[in-house]
């Protein structure tokens, strides 16, 4: 049986703090980031870039600071700090404008703004702070987030830090994400989680018994099909 909340707004308005992932949650940019990785490593040929794309899609939420050294290890390049820095910069240059120009998840911008009226939005992303700062400024969302945390800080550590500095109960917080890293950051800190579902991650809702949505339009229902309630 499918049990659904009235709508996404009624579901989220209960919370005092909302942690947001970015790629795949606010912007439909997971595939876009994959294209940026492919472009960054295109000189190594089709087979490698195909392998990179597959890994990227299967490991959403993992920072480029972990992916770039891994992808370099799949080449015949001698890995140095300088070379890692070079490829990180190449990826940054390739990805920023692609992310700015790609489509938002339907209703996401409006939902971020709506939540900011009565609660605190905190962005927790695998994108470095200098890049996400540029992106948020370009899409006019920066002012709707109370705090912004980039790849420099582990997602679990961000949530733990915010909780430790708050007098609110754990059920006053919720994390909205689309990857297993997001799920674990929430579960390990004992806060609720809402999955932004897509065609490649619905198994997370089944495996972790999570409520999920597919977009943030005001009439969107929160689906509890896989939760213990459902």
PDB file of C-alpha atoms in Angstrom:
ATOM      1  CA  UNK A   1       0.000   0.000   0.000  1.00  0.00           C
ATOM      2  CA  UNK A   2       1.208   3.507  -0.825  1.00  0.00           C
ATOM      3  CA  UNK A   3       0.806   6.086   1.919  1.00  0.00           C
ATOM      4  CA  UNK A   4       1.353   9.695   0.939  1.00  0.00           C
ATOM      5  CA  UNK A   5       1.605  12.973   2.789  1.00  0.00           C
ATOM      6  CA  UNK A   6      -0.690  15.745   1.510  1.00  0.00           C
ATOM      7  CA  UNK A   7       2.158  17.409  -0.347  1.00  0.00           C
ATOM      8  CA  UNK A   8       5.853  18.139  -0.096  1.00  0.00           C
ATOM      9  CA  UNK A   9       5.327  21.560   1.472  1.00  0.00           C
ATOM     10  CA  UNK A  10       3.232  20.156   4.317  1.00  0.00           C
ATOM     11  CA  UNK A  11       5.804  17.421   4.843  1.00  0.00           C
ATOM     12  CA  UNK A  12       8.839  19.739   5.041  1.00  0.00           C
ATOM     13  CA  UNK A  13       7.248  22.585   6.987  1.00  0.00           C
ATOM     14  CA  UNK A  14       7.458  20.439  10.148  1.00  0.00           C
ATOM     15  CA  UNK A  15      11.258  20.738  10.240  1.00  0.00           C
ATOM     16  CA  UNK A  16      13.357  23.547  11.685  1.00  0.00           C
ATOM     17  CA  UNK A  17      16.496  22.767   9.667  1.00  0.00           C
ATOM     18  CA  UNK A  18      16.744  21.229   6.203  1.00  0.00           C
ATOM     19  CA  UNK A  19      20.047  19.862   4.900  1.00  0.00           C
ATOM     20  CA  UNK A  20      20.158  19.924   1.097  1.00  0.00           C
ATOM     21  CA  UNK A  21      22.431  18.076  -1.286  1.00  0.00           C
ATOM     22  CA  UNK A  22      22.892  19.914  -4.585  1.00  0.00           C
ATOM     23  CA  UNK A  23      23.613  17.723  -7.622  1.00  0.00           C
ATOM     24  CA  UNK A  24      20.547  15.660  -8.443  1.00  0.00           C
ATOM     25  CA  UNK A  25      18.474  17.379  -5.757  1.00  0.00           C
ATOM     26  CA  UNK A  26      18.441  21.086  -6.594  1.00  0.00           C
ATOM     27  CA  UNK A  27      19.997  20.900 -10.055  1.00  0.00           C
ATOM     28  CA  UNK A  28      19.612  17.998 -12.493  1.00  0.00           C
ATOM     29  CA  UNK A  29      23.380  17.917 -12.778  1.00  0.00           C
ATOM     30  CA  UNK A  30      24.551  14.369 -12.022  1.00  0.00           C
ATOM     31  CA  UNK A  31      24.863  13.438 -15.713  1.00  0.00           C
ATOM     32  CA  UNK A  32      26.267  16.891 -16.457  1.00  0.00           C
ATOM     33  CA  UNK A  33      29.069  16.301 -13.944  1.00  0.00           C
ATOM     34  CA  UNK A  34      29.723  12.970 -15.664  1.00  0.00           C
ATOM     35  CA  UNK A  35      30.133  14.778 -18.976  1.00  0.00           C
ATOM     36  CA  UNK A  36      32.598  17.137 -17.305  1.00  0.00           C
ATOM     37  CA  UNK A  37      34.633  14.171 -16.028  1.00  0.00           C
ATOM     38  CA  UNK A  38      34.595  12.648 -19.517  1.00  0.00           C
ATOM     39  CA  UNK A  39      35.790  15.903 -21.070  1.00  0.00           C
ATOM     40  CA  UNK A  40      38.539  16.229 -18.462  1.00  0.00           C
ATOM     41  CA  UNK A  41      39.907  12.778 -19.310  1.00  0.00           C
ATOM     42  CA  UNK A  42      38.940  12.609 -22.992  1.00  0.00           C
ATOM     43  CA  UNK A  43      42.546  12.361 -24.223  1.00  0.00           C
ATOM     44  CA  UNK A  44      42.767   8.900 -22.646  1.00  0.00           C
ATOM     45  CA  UNK A  45      40.129   7.497 -24.972  1.00  0.00           C
ATOM     46  CA  UNK A  46      36.582   6.183 -25.057  1.00  0.00           C
ATOM     47  CA  UNK A  47      37.051   3.063 -22.914  1.00  0.00           C
ATOM     48  CA  UNK A  48      38.405   5.052 -19.978  1.00  0.00           C
ATOM     49  CA  UNK A  49      35.816   7.827 -20.170  1.00  0.00           C
ATOM     50  CA  UNK A  50      33.053   5.215 -20.330  1.00  0.00           C
ATOM     51  CA  UNK A  51      34.469   3.573 -17.188  1.00  0.00           C
ATOM     52  CA  UNK A  52      34.692   6.977 -15.495  1.00  0.00           C
ATOM     53  CA  UNK A  53      31.073   7.822 -16.328  1.00  0.00           C
ATOM     54  CA  UNK A  54      29.862   4.488 -14.957  1.00  0.00           C
ATOM     55  CA  UNK A  55      31.818   4.969 -11.727  1.00  0.00           C
ATOM     56  CA  UNK A  56      30.576   8.544 -11.343  1.00  0.00           C
ATOM     57  CA  UNK A  57      26.926   7.536 -11.730  1.00  0.00           C
ATOM     58  CA  UNK A  58      27.320   4.658  -9.268  1.00  0.00           C
ATOM     59  CA  UNK A  59      29.061   6.853  -6.698  1.00  0.00           C
ATOM     60  CA  UNK A  60      27.007  10.004  -6.462  1.00  0.00           C
ATOM     61  CA  UNK A  61      27.966  12.245  -3.576  1.00  0.00           C
ATOM     62  CA  UNK A  62      31.631  11.236  -3.666  1.00  0.00           C
ATOM     63  CA  UNK A  63      33.899  14.274  -3.866  1.00  0.00           C
ATOM     64  CA  UNK A  64      36.023  15.069  -6.899  1.00  0.00           C
ATOM     65  CA  UNK A  65      38.962  15.114  -4.481  1.00  0.00           C
ATOM     66  CA  UNK A  66      38.541  11.339  -4.268  1.00  0.00           C
ATOM     67  CA  UNK A  67      37.404  10.703  -7.847  1.00  0.00           C
ATOM     68  CA  UNK A  68      40.131  12.595  -9.699  1.00  0.00           C
ATOM     69  CA  UNK A  69      43.079  10.712  -8.085  1.00  0.00           C
ATOM     70  CA  UNK A  70      41.206   7.438  -8.670  1.00  0.00           C
ATOM     71  CA  UNK A  71      40.585   8.220 -12.341  1.00  0.00           C
ATOM     72  CA  UNK A  72      44.213   9.235 -12.780  1.00  0.00           C
ATOM     73  CA  UNK A  73      45.252   5.874 -11.338  1.00  0.00           C
ATOM     74  CA  UNK A  74      43.378   4.240 -14.227  1.00  0.00           C
ATOM     75  CA  UNK A  75      45.697   5.988 -16.708  1.00  0.00           C
ATOM     76  CA  UNK A  76      49.400   5.537 -17.378  1.00  0.00           C
ATOM     77  CA  UNK A  77      50.120   8.984 -15.920  1.00  0.00           C
ATOM     78  CA  UNK A  78      52.568   9.380 -13.053  1.00  0.00           C
ATOM     79  CA  UNK A  79      50.429  10.735 -10.225  1.00  0.00           C
ATOM     80  CA  UNK A  80      51.761  13.810  -8.427  1.00  0.00           C
ATOM     81  CA  UNK A  81      50.128  16.500  -6.302  1.00  0.00           C
ATOM     82  CA  UNK A  82      50.685  18.946  -9.142  1.00  0.00           C
ATOM     83  CA  UNK A  83      49.002  16.659 -11.657  1.00  0.00           C
ATOM     84  CA  UNK A  84      46.013  16.082  -9.365  1.00  0.00           C
ATOM     85  CA  UNK A  85      45.692  19.852  -8.924  1.00  0.00           C
ATOM     86  CA  UNK A  86      45.828  20.322 -12.705  1.00  0.00           C
ATOM     87  CA  UNK A  87      43.030  17.847 -13.353  1.00  0.00           C
ATOM     88  CA  UNK A  88      40.946  19.233 -10.492  1.00  0.00           C
ATOM     89  CA  UNK A  89      41.188  22.679 -12.061  1.00  0.00           C
ATOM     90  CA  UNK A  90      40.345  21.270 -15.504  1.00  0.00           C
ATOM     91  CA  UNK A  91      37.286  19.547 -14.092  1.00  0.00           C
ATOM     92  CA  UNK A  92      36.226  22.725 -12.289  1.00  0.00           C
ATOM     93  CA  UNK A  93      36.499  24.743 -15.500  1.00  0.00           C
ATOM     94  CA  UNK A  94      34.560  22.091 -17.429  1.00  0.00           C
ATOM     95  CA  UNK A  95      31.775  21.703 -14.883  1.00  0.00           C
ATOM     96  CA  UNK A  96      30.824  25.121 -13.488  1.00  0.00           C
ATOM     97  CA  UNK A  97      29.105  26.579 -16.548  1.00  0.00           C
ATOM     98  CA  UNK A  98      27.507  23.233 -17.411  1.00  0.00           C
ATOM     99  CA  UNK A  99      25.933  23.087 -13.948  1.00  0.00           C
ATOM    100  CA  UNK A 100      24.802  26.724 -14.069  1.00  0.00           C
ATOM    101  CA  UNK A 101      23.118  26.163 -17.435  1.00  0.00           C
ATOM    102  CA  UNK A 102      21.498  22.783 -16.745  1.00  0.00           C
ATOM    103  CA  UNK A 103      17.869  22.446 -15.687  1.00  0.00           C
ATOM    104  CA  UNK A 104      16.867  22.600 -12.030  1.00  0.00           C
ATOM    105  CA  UNK A 105      14.892  19.760 -10.503  1.00  0.00           C
ATOM    106  CA  UNK A 106      11.267  20.925 -11.013  1.00  0.00           C
ATOM    107  CA  UNK A 107      10.152  23.065  -8.072  1.00  0.00           C
ATOM    108  CA  UNK A 108      13.486  22.874  -6.243  1.00  0.00           C
ATOM    109  CA  UNK A 109      14.337  26.585  -6.406  1.00  0.00           C
ATOM    110  CA  UNK A 110      10.870  27.507  -5.203  1.00  0.00           C
ATOM    111  CA  UNK A 111      11.023  24.951  -2.380  1.00  0.00           C
ATOM    112  CA  UNK A 112      14.365  26.256  -1.124  1.00  0.00           C
ATOM    113  CA  UNK A 113      12.883  29.756  -1.026  1.00  0.00           C
ATOM    114  CA  UNK A 114       9.683  28.557   0.657  1.00  0.00           C
ATOM    115  CA  UNK A 115      11.567  26.664   3.381  1.00  0.00           C
ATOM    116  CA  UNK A 116      13.771  29.695   4.064  1.00  0.00           C
ATOM    117  CA  UNK A 117      10.724  31.675   5.211  1.00  0.00           C
ATOM    118  CA  UNK A 118      10.221  29.574   8.354  1.00  0.00           C
ATOM    119  CA  UNK A 119      13.245  27.305   8.727  1.00  0.00           C
ATOM    120  CA  UNK A 120      16.989  27.087   8.133  1.00  0.00           C
ATOM    121  CA  UNK A 121      18.415  25.739   4.871  1.00  0.00           C
ATOM    122  CA  UNK A 122      21.918  24.269   4.977  1.00  0.00           C
ATOM    123  CA  UNK A 123      23.640  23.175   1.768  1.00  0.00           C
ATOM    124  CA  UNK A 124      25.911  20.129   2.022  1.00  0.00           C
ATOM    125  CA  UNK A 125      27.548  19.302  -1.297  1.00  0.00           C
ATOM    126  CA  UNK A 126      30.498  17.392  -2.746  1.00  0.00           C
ATOM    127  CA  UNK A 127      31.327  20.476  -4.828  1.00  0.00           C
ATOM    128  CA  UNK A 128      34.206  22.646  -3.529  1.00  0.00           C
ATOM    129  CA  UNK A 129      33.081  25.826  -1.785  1.00  0.00           C
ATOM    130  CA  UNK A 130      34.621  28.197  -4.315  1.00  0.00           C
ATOM    131  CA  UNK A 131      32.737  26.473  -7.153  1.00  0.00           C
ATOM    132  CA  UNK A 132      29.383  26.136  -5.407  1.00  0.00           C
ATOM    133  CA  UNK A 133      29.645  29.777  -4.346  1.00  0.00           C
ATOM    134  CA  UNK A 134      29.949  30.830  -8.006  1.00  0.00           C
ATOM    135  CA  UNK A 135      27.082  28.570  -9.022  1.00  0.00           C
ATOM    136  CA  UNK A 136      24.718  29.732  -6.269  1.00  0.00           C
ATOM    137  CA  UNK A 137      25.423  33.376  -7.063  1.00  0.00           C
ATOM    138  CA  UNK A 138      24.677  32.800 -10.746  1.00  0.00           C
ATOM    139  CA  UNK A 139      21.374  31.038 -10.050  1.00  0.00           C
ATOM    140  CA  UNK A 140      20.410  33.532  -7.304  1.00  0.00           C
ATOM    141  CA  UNK A 141      20.023  30.986  -4.496  1.00  0.00           C
ATOM    142  CA  UNK A 142      22.930  31.806  -2.210  1.00  0.00           C
ATOM    143  CA  UNK A 143      20.970  34.102   0.097  1.00  0.00           C
ATOM    144  CA  UNK A 144      18.414  31.386   0.847  1.00  0.00           C
ATOM    145  CA  UNK A 145      20.988  29.192   2.618  1.00  0.00           C
ATOM    146  CA  UNK A 146      21.991  29.894   6.200  1.00  0.00           C
ATOM    147  CA  UNK A 147      25.221  27.918   5.770  1.00  0.00           C
ATOM    148  CA  UNK A 148      27.008  26.354   2.802  1.00  0.00           C
ATOM    149  CA  UNK A 149      29.407  23.432   3.152  1.00  0.00           C
ATOM    150  CA  UNK A 150      31.427  22.149   0.221  1.00  0.00           C
ATOM    151  CA  UNK A 151      33.641  19.151  -0.449  1.00  0.00           C
ATOM    152  CA  UNK A 152      36.217  20.363   2.050  1.00  0.00           C
ATOM    153  CA  UNK A 153      34.127  18.875   4.883  1.00  0.00           C
ATOM    154  CA  UNK A 154      32.658  15.370   5.031  1.00  0.00           C
ATOM    155  CA  UNK A 155      28.840  15.333   4.959  1.00  0.00           C
ATOM    156  CA  UNK A 156      28.565  13.211   8.097  1.00  0.00           C
ATOM    157  CA  UNK A 157      30.857  15.668   9.914  1.00  0.00           C
ATOM    158  CA  UNK A 158      28.787  18.663   8.755  1.00  0.00           C
ATOM    159  CA  UNK A 159      25.559  17.187  10.110  1.00  0.00           C
ATOM    160  CA  UNK A 160      27.234  16.173  13.354  1.00  0.00           C
ATOM    161  CA  UNK A 161      28.671  19.672  13.793  1.00  0.00           C
ATOM    162  CA  UNK A 162      25.316  21.386  13.228  1.00  0.00           C
ATOM    163  CA  UNK A 163      23.527  19.011  15.599  1.00  0.00           C
ATOM    164  CA  UNK A 164      26.125  19.442  18.338  1.00  0.00           C
ATOM    165  CA  UNK A 165      25.711  23.219  18.207  1.00  0.00           C
ATOM    166  CA  UNK A 166      21.903  23.108  18.298  1.00  0.00           C
ATOM    167  CA  UNK A 167      19.410  22.706  21.126  1.00  0.00           C
ATOM    168  CA  UNK A 168      16.830  21.267  18.718  1.00  0.00           C
ATOM    169  CA  UNK A 169      15.871  17.597  18.721  1.00  0.00           C
ATOM    170  CA  UNK A 170      17.111  15.286  15.969  1.00  0.00           C
ATOM    171  CA  UNK A 171      13.570  15.037  14.578  1.00  0.00           C
ATOM    172  CA  UNK A 172      13.634  18.791  13.964  1.00  0.00           C
ATOM    173  CA  UNK A 173      16.193  18.160  11.198  1.00  0.00           C
ATOM    174  CA  UNK A 174      15.880  16.449   7.825  1.00  0.00           C
ATOM    175  CA  UNK A 175      18.384  15.694   5.065  1.00  0.00           C
ATOM    176  CA  UNK A 176      17.254  15.747   1.418  1.00  0.00           C
ATOM    177  CA  UNK A 177      19.643  13.868  -0.844  1.00  0.00           C
ATOM    178  CA  UNK A 178      19.976  11.373  -3.664  1.00  0.00           C
ATOM    179  CA  UNK A 179      23.012   9.225  -2.853  1.00  0.00           C
ATOM    180  CA  UNK A 180      23.988   6.563  -0.358  1.00  0.00           C
ATOM    181  CA  UNK A 181      26.558   8.941   1.124  1.00  0.00           C
ATOM    182  CA  UNK A 182      23.707  11.364   1.867  1.00  0.00           C
ATOM    183  CA  UNK A 183      21.616   8.588   3.403  1.00  0.00           C
ATOM    184  CA  UNK A 184      24.456   7.446   5.650  1.00  0.00           C
ATOM    185  CA  UNK A 185      25.236  11.019   6.753  1.00  0.00           C
ATOM    186  CA  UNK A 186      21.645  11.307   7.985  1.00  0.00           C
ATOM    187  CA  UNK A 187      21.193   7.833   9.444  1.00  0.00           C
ATOM    188  CA  UNK A 188      24.528   7.907  11.282  1.00  0.00           C
ATOM    189  CA  UNK A 189      23.428  11.150  12.932  1.00  0.00           C
ATOM    190  CA  UNK A 190      19.924   9.761  13.631  1.00  0.00           C
ATOM    191  CA  UNK A 191      18.027  12.389  11.641  1.00  0.00           C
ATOM    192  CA  UNK A 192      15.202  11.815   9.111  1.00  0.00           C
ATOM    193  CA  UNK A 193      16.003  11.500   5.418  1.00  0.00           C
ATOM    194  CA  UNK A 194      13.996  12.247   2.268  1.00  0.00           C
ATOM    195  CA  UNK A 195      15.234  10.690  -0.966  1.00  0.00           C
ATOM    196  CA  UNK A 196      15.086  12.695  -4.181  1.00  0.00           C
ATOM    197  CA  UNK A 197      14.454   9.692  -6.396  1.00  0.00           C
ATOM    198  CA  UNK A 198      15.512   9.272  -9.997  1.00  0.00           C
ATOM    199  CA  UNK A 199      15.752   6.357 -12.373  1.00  0.00           C
ATOM    200  CA  UNK A 200      19.087   5.200 -10.943  1.00  0.00           C
ATOM    201  CA  UNK A 201      18.645   5.450  -7.163  1.00  0.00           C
ATOM    202  CA  UNK A 202      15.191   4.157  -6.223  1.00  0.00           C
ATOM    203  CA  UNK A 203      16.835   1.038  -4.765  1.00  0.00           C
ATOM    204  CA  UNK A 204      18.011   3.263  -1.901  1.00  0.00           C
ATOM    205  CA  UNK A 205      14.386   3.854  -0.896  1.00  0.00           C
ATOM    206  CA  UNK A 206      13.814   0.095  -0.862  1.00  0.00           C
ATOM    207  CA  UNK A 207      17.053  -0.829   0.893  1.00  0.00           C
ATOM    208  CA  UNK A 208      16.826   1.839   3.605  1.00  0.00           C
ATOM    209  CA  UNK A 209      13.008   2.050   3.796  1.00  0.00           C
ATOM    210  CA  UNK A 210      12.969   5.745   2.897  1.00  0.00           C
ATOM    211  CA  UNK A 211      10.210   8.159   1.916  1.00  0.00           C
ATOM    212  CA  UNK A 212      10.898   9.637  -1.499  1.00  0.00           C
ATOM    213  CA  UNK A 213       9.850  12.252  -4.035  1.00  0.00           C
ATOM    214  CA  UNK A 214      10.659  12.773  -7.695  1.00  0.00           C
ATOM    215  CA  UNK A 215      10.400  16.588  -7.767  1.00  0.00           C
ATOM    216  CA  UNK A 216       9.509  19.555  -5.554  1.00  0.00           C
ATOM    217  CA  UNK A 217       6.404  20.883  -7.290  1.00  0.00           C
ATOM    218  CA  UNK A 218       3.939  22.154  -4.700  1.00  0.00           C
ATOM    219  CA  UNK A 219       1.430  19.367  -5.446  1.00  0.00           C
ATOM    220  CA  UNK A 220       4.048  16.581  -5.265  1.00  0.00           C
ATOM    221  CA  UNK A 221       3.186  13.763  -2.869  1.00  0.00           C
ATOM    222  CA  UNK A 222       5.763  12.218  -0.557  1.00  0.00           C
ATOM    223  CA  UNK A 223       5.747   8.488  -1.234  1.00  0.00           C
ATOM    224  CA  UNK A 224       6.064   6.102   1.718  1.00  0.00           C
ATOM    225  CA  UNK A 225       5.766   2.870  -0.276  1.00  0.00           C
ATOM    226  CA  UNK A 226       8.973   1.374   1.115  1.00  0.00           C
ATOM    227  CA  UNK A 227       8.854   2.682   4.672  1.00  0.00           C
ATOM    228  CA  UNK A 228       7.741   0.672   7.667  1.00  0.00           C
ATOM    229  CA  UNK A 229       4.677   2.943   7.789  1.00  0.00           C
ATOM    230  CA  UNK A 230       3.708   1.869   4.277  1.00  0.00           C
TER     231      UNK A 230
END
